[in-house]
Amino acid sequence: MGPTGILPVEKATPDIRIERASKIPPPLPQNRHRLARLRRFYANAFSQREQQKDPGPANCLFPEVRVATCRSRFGQLVSEFRITVPLIEFPPAGVTDVAQSPYLRRLIRGGRVVGSFVAVQVIVQMIGFLSGILLIRILEQREYAFFTIANTMQGTLNLLADVGISVGLVSIGGRVWQERPRFSQLISTALHLRRRLALVAAIAITPLLYFMLAKNGASLNYTALLTILVLIGLAIQLDVGVLGVIPRLCADIGVIQRIDLIGAIVRLTILVLLAFIFLNAGIAVTASTVVIFLQYLLLRRYSAGVIDFGGPQNAEDRTAMLGLIRSQAANAVFYCFQGQITIFLISFFARQSSSVAEVGALGRLTMIFVVLANLLANIFVPAFARCQERRQLRSLYLEIAGGVSLFCIVVIAAAAIFPDQFLFVLGNKYAHLHRELLLMVGSAVLAALTGTFWSLNAAKAWVAGSWLYIPLTLLTQIALIPFTDFSNVRSVLMFNLLSSVPNLLLNLALSFRGFRSLERPTA
């Protein structure tokens, strides 16, 4: 090494210089092999380019890159080098250690996005799971039954306020999300229609909520309080459901992750603090409402940079969504009640409120599927909606369906092999529900598969004929009624499991027909 600190390199690459930075001691002996490896890589790349007689740029630029080659155990920089190289393409010609296949590159890029999202979602759902287990262990079974009924009916109201609107948001938004004025009109139209539907749903469902709470022993004042809290939460969820589509279509995964994580942490913190003071079903519902409002504020602040609030409605979007509402109304209403049929049947026919608590507690163990649902809603379904190329669309569908199926197989196998471990987290009050656990997980698996196929179909508006779900399911349930004891948890769970099969098969048929319709114009 000369006095100037310039390290010698091969003569074949006179333009490549590796220079030790000033005021930094020479590299340690164990780090010199890193420098040699860098030198060989760039020398090989340059020589291959020369062999191809590629003259490169007329005036070769030499960017300077600092590379820290070693740090001490306390983090201090021990050695650093400046590498000065010509600007060449990466990967260089002839270098085969980078995947050249467009499919592999897309798979790797998608894997990184999915991996990052799943990691955060696992953390979010673990925090949510801890919140649920905290409620199960602290609340009495009677109070937990009230919480289960209130939570279930709030979800039902939210679904009824979304009849056909989410389908229109995703299918239309997949085409116009890059046009700010047009996208703003779509969001304004969806918000207006959703509020109108919510009013109708609240008028229809509130008496049912009152009856279910009163039937399981809630006082008049307590029933009124829980009903008001449910309706306040619904009012906030209306905007959250629409605004939440914006970051999904824009593929701003970081925004979705941050909002979910903040909400989960705040909810757990509130419940832990209140557990040392006082906690009942009303306070638990209030905590959930506070978290929904916080998520609304975060979503609104983000959305203000993407759309213009207060924009006019779009007549074409309104017509399209009203058409979807009319075509999906009967199916969506039936689906809402069918999805909560276990809670409804147990609430009406069970002889004690502990049966409702048992169903609600078992449902908490299937929260693992929430990770899957969020993954679909935030990454895969928007990507499927944006995809317009037929061959790539089929490949993406198979990848999504295959991944979900594999995940479901693993979960149901784990529940069958390790039931005691699953039930341990619920506490001694629910340790006897071995067979009920397997039936609940089986129902969750069928629901996850059905939801996956439905979401993919809805993203492309392949929903014509979905009304057949109603007669097929009703015929199945009518056939099961003589064999079902609706006051028994196990019997009701089996009834729910078998009732889910027709919808799964129907959505597979709709997907098949949807892909067939893509081939007709080219025939």
PDB file of C-alpha atoms in Angstrom, residues 87-190:
ATOM      1  CA  LEU A  87     -21.639   3.162 -13.663  1.00  0.00           C
ATOM      2  CA  ILE A  88     -22.695  -0.244 -14.976  1.00  0.00           C
ATOM      3  CA  GLU A  89     -26.057  -1.948 -15.116  1.00  0.00           C
ATOM      4  CA  PHE A  90     -27.122  -4.341 -12.388  1.00  0.00           C
ATOM      5  CA  PRO A  91     -27.189  -7.226 -12.705  1.00  0.00           C
ATOM      6  CA  PRO A  92     -24.212  -7.093 -15.122  1.00  0.00           C
ATOM      7  CA  ALA A  93     -24.287  -9.118 -18.323  1.00  0.00           C
ATOM      8  CA  GLY A  94     -23.469 -12.744 -17.605  1.00  0.00           C
ATOM      9  CA  VAL A  95     -24.144 -12.552 -13.877  1.00  0.00           C
ATOM     10  CA  THR A  96     -26.660 -15.302 -13.097  1.00  0.00           C
ATOM     11  CA  ASP A  97     -27.035 -15.003  -9.331  1.00  0.00           C
ATOM     12  CA  VAL A  98     -30.155 -12.780  -9.709  1.00  0.00           C
ATOM     13  CA  ALA A  99     -33.450 -14.344 -10.797  1.00  0.00           C
ATOM     14  CA  GLN A 100     -34.077 -13.492 -14.449  1.00  0.00           C
ATOM     15  CA  SER A 101     -37.622 -14.878 -14.675  1.00  0.00           C
ATOM     16  CA  PRO A 102     -40.321 -12.170 -14.493  1.00  0.00           C
ATOM     17  CA  TYR A 103     -42.496 -14.652 -12.598  1.00  0.00           C
ATOM     18  CA  LEU A 104     -39.771 -15.292 -10.013  1.00  0.00           C
ATOM     19  CA  ARG A 105     -39.096 -11.584  -9.628  1.00  0.00           C
ATOM     20  CA  ARG A 106     -42.815 -10.948  -9.104  1.00  0.00           C
ATOM     21  CA  LEU A 107     -42.970 -13.838  -6.642  1.00  0.00           C
ATOM     22  CA  ILE A 108     -39.984 -12.557  -4.661  1.00  0.00           C
ATOM     23  CA  ARG A 109     -41.298  -8.998  -4.628  1.00  0.00           C
ATOM     24  CA  GLY A 110     -44.770 -10.176  -3.590  1.00  0.00           C
ATOM     25  CA  GLY A 111     -43.243 -12.434  -0.950  1.00  0.00           C
ATOM     26  CA  ARG A 112     -41.472  -9.505   0.647  1.00  0.00           C
ATOM     27  CA  VAL A 113     -44.658  -7.432   0.763  1.00  0.00           C
ATOM     28  CA  VAL A 114     -46.722 -10.325   2.089  1.00  0.00           C
ATOM     29  CA  GLY A 115     -44.054 -11.293   4.609  1.00  0.00           C
ATOM     30  CA  SER A 116     -43.860  -7.778   5.978  1.00  0.00           C
ATOM     31  CA  PHE A 117     -47.636  -7.480   6.189  1.00  0.00           C
ATOM     32  CA  VAL A 118     -48.081 -10.902   7.785  1.00  0.00           C
ATOM     33  CA  ALA A 119     -45.426 -10.162  10.406  1.00  0.00           C
ATOM     34  CA  VAL A 120     -47.245  -7.019  11.515  1.00  0.00           C
ATOM     35  CA  GLN A 121     -50.652  -8.685  11.288  1.00  0.00           C
ATOM     36  CA  VAL A 122     -49.467 -11.563  13.462  1.00  0.00           C
ATOM     37  CA  ILE A 123     -48.401  -9.039  16.087  1.00  0.00           C
ATOM     38  CA  VAL A 124     -51.718  -7.179  15.762  1.00  0.00           C
ATOM     39  CA  GLN A 125     -53.768 -10.347  16.082  1.00  0.00           C
ATOM     40  CA  MET A 126     -51.669 -11.605  18.976  1.00  0.00           C
ATOM     41  CA  ILE A 127     -52.410  -8.349  20.796  1.00  0.00           C
ATOM     42  CA  GLY A 128     -56.096  -8.674  19.859  1.00  0.00           C
ATOM     43  CA  PHE A 129     -56.060 -12.273  20.999  1.00  0.00           C
ATOM     44  CA  LEU A 130     -54.624 -11.231  24.364  1.00  0.00           C
ATOM     45  CA  SER A 131     -57.389  -8.632  24.670  1.00  0.00           C
ATOM     46  CA  GLY A 132     -60.016 -11.286  23.981  1.00  0.00           C
ATOM     47  CA  ILE A 133     -58.504 -13.789  26.407  1.00  0.00           C
ATOM     48  CA  LEU A 134     -58.335 -11.077  29.054  1.00  0.00           C
ATOM     49  CA  LEU A 135     -62.080 -10.505  28.681  1.00  0.00           C
ATOM     50  CA  ILE A 136     -62.840 -14.239  28.712  1.00  0.00           C
ATOM     51  CA  ARG A 137     -60.878 -14.829  31.900  1.00  0.00           C
ATOM     52  CA  ILE A 138     -61.978 -11.715  33.810  1.00  0.00           C
ATOM     53  CA  LEU A 139     -65.643 -11.381  32.845  1.00  0.00           C
ATOM     54  CA  GLU A 140     -68.240 -13.661  34.332  1.00  0.00           C
ATOM     55  CA  GLN A 141     -69.905 -15.944  31.796  1.00  0.00           C
ATOM     56  CA  ARG A 142     -73.092 -13.895  31.990  1.00  0.00           C
ATOM     57  CA  GLU A 143     -71.252 -10.632  31.255  1.00  0.00           C
ATOM     58  CA  TYR A 144     -69.253 -12.253  28.494  1.00  0.00           C
ATOM     59  CA  ALA A 145     -72.519 -13.480  26.967  1.00  0.00           C
ATOM     60  CA  PHE A 146     -73.760  -9.856  26.873  1.00  0.00           C
ATOM     61  CA  PHE A 147     -70.501  -8.737  25.266  1.00  0.00           C
ATOM     62  CA  THR A 148     -70.736 -11.527  22.681  1.00  0.00           C
ATOM     63  CA  ILE A 149     -74.299 -10.556  21.735  1.00  0.00           C
ATOM     64  CA  ALA A 150     -73.458  -6.834  21.472  1.00  0.00           C
ATOM     65  CA  ASN A 151     -70.317  -7.498  19.436  1.00  0.00           C
ATOM     66  CA  THR A 152     -72.160  -9.902  17.133  1.00  0.00           C
ATOM     67  CA  MET A 153     -75.027  -7.525  16.459  1.00  0.00           C
ATOM     68  CA  GLN A 154     -72.659  -4.621  15.778  1.00  0.00           C
ATOM     69  CA  GLY A 155     -70.948  -6.760  13.157  1.00  0.00           C
ATOM     70  CA  THR A 156     -74.321  -7.674  11.676  1.00  0.00           C
ATOM     71  CA  LEU A 157     -75.343  -4.012  11.449  1.00  0.00           C
ATOM     72  CA  ASN A 158     -72.044  -3.138   9.793  1.00  0.00           C
ATOM     73  CA  LEU A 159     -72.512  -5.851   7.180  1.00  0.00           C
ATOM     74  CA  LEU A 160     -76.089  -4.823   6.452  1.00  0.00           C
ATOM     75  CA  ALA A 161     -74.898  -1.246   5.885  1.00  0.00           C
ATOM     76  CA  ASP A 162     -72.462  -2.542   3.273  1.00  0.00           C
ATOM     77  CA  VAL A 163     -74.800  -4.437   0.947  1.00  0.00           C
ATOM     78  CA  GLY A 164     -73.130  -4.271  -2.477  1.00  0.00           C
ATOM     79  CA  ILE A 165     -71.154  -1.110  -1.630  1.00  0.00           C
ATOM     80  CA  SER A 166     -67.811  -2.782  -0.934  1.00  0.00           C
ATOM     81  CA  VAL A 167     -68.186  -4.734  -4.175  1.00  0.00           C
ATOM     82  CA  GLY A 168     -68.679  -1.497  -6.082  1.00  0.00           C
ATOM     83  CA  LEU A 169     -65.840   0.267  -4.259  1.00  0.00           C
ATOM     84  CA  VAL A 170     -63.294  -2.403  -5.087  1.00  0.00           C
ATOM     85  CA  SER A 171     -64.419  -3.168  -8.629  1.00  0.00           C
ATOM     86  CA  ILE A 172     -64.827   0.494  -9.675  1.00  0.00           C
ATOM     87  CA  GLY A 173     -61.943   1.739  -7.528  1.00  0.00           C
ATOM     88  CA  GLY A 174     -59.595  -0.748  -9.169  1.00  0.00           C
ATOM     89  CA  ARG A 175     -60.040   1.263 -12.383  1.00  0.00           C
ATOM     90  CA  VAL A 176     -60.136   4.862 -11.120  1.00  0.00           C
ATOM     91  CA  TRP A 177     -57.955   4.918  -7.982  1.00  0.00           C
ATOM     92  CA  GLN A 178     -55.186   6.830  -9.801  1.00  0.00           C
ATOM     93  CA  GLU A 179     -57.523   9.707 -10.782  1.00  0.00           C
ATOM     94  CA  ARG A 180     -57.985  11.882  -7.683  1.00  0.00           C
ATOM     95  CA  PRO A 181     -61.192  13.745  -8.732  1.00  0.00           C
ATOM     96  CA  ARG A 182     -62.808  10.547  -9.999  1.00  0.00           C
ATOM     97  CA  PHE A 183     -61.744   8.545  -6.947  1.00  0.00           C
ATOM     98  CA  SER A 184     -63.101  11.294  -4.658  1.00  0.00           C
ATOM     99  CA  GLN A 185     -66.482  11.059  -6.348  1.00  0.00           C
ATOM    100  CA  LEU A 186     -66.540   7.302  -5.835  1.00  0.00           C
ATOM    101  CA  ILE A 187     -65.787   7.646  -2.101  1.00  0.00           C
ATOM    102  CA  SER A 188     -68.432  10.373  -1.639  1.00  0.00           C
ATOM    103  CA  THR A 189     -71.030   8.220  -3.360  1.00  0.00           C
ATOM    104  CA  ALA A 190     -70.178   5.176  -1.240  1.00  0.00           C
TER     105      ALA A 190
END
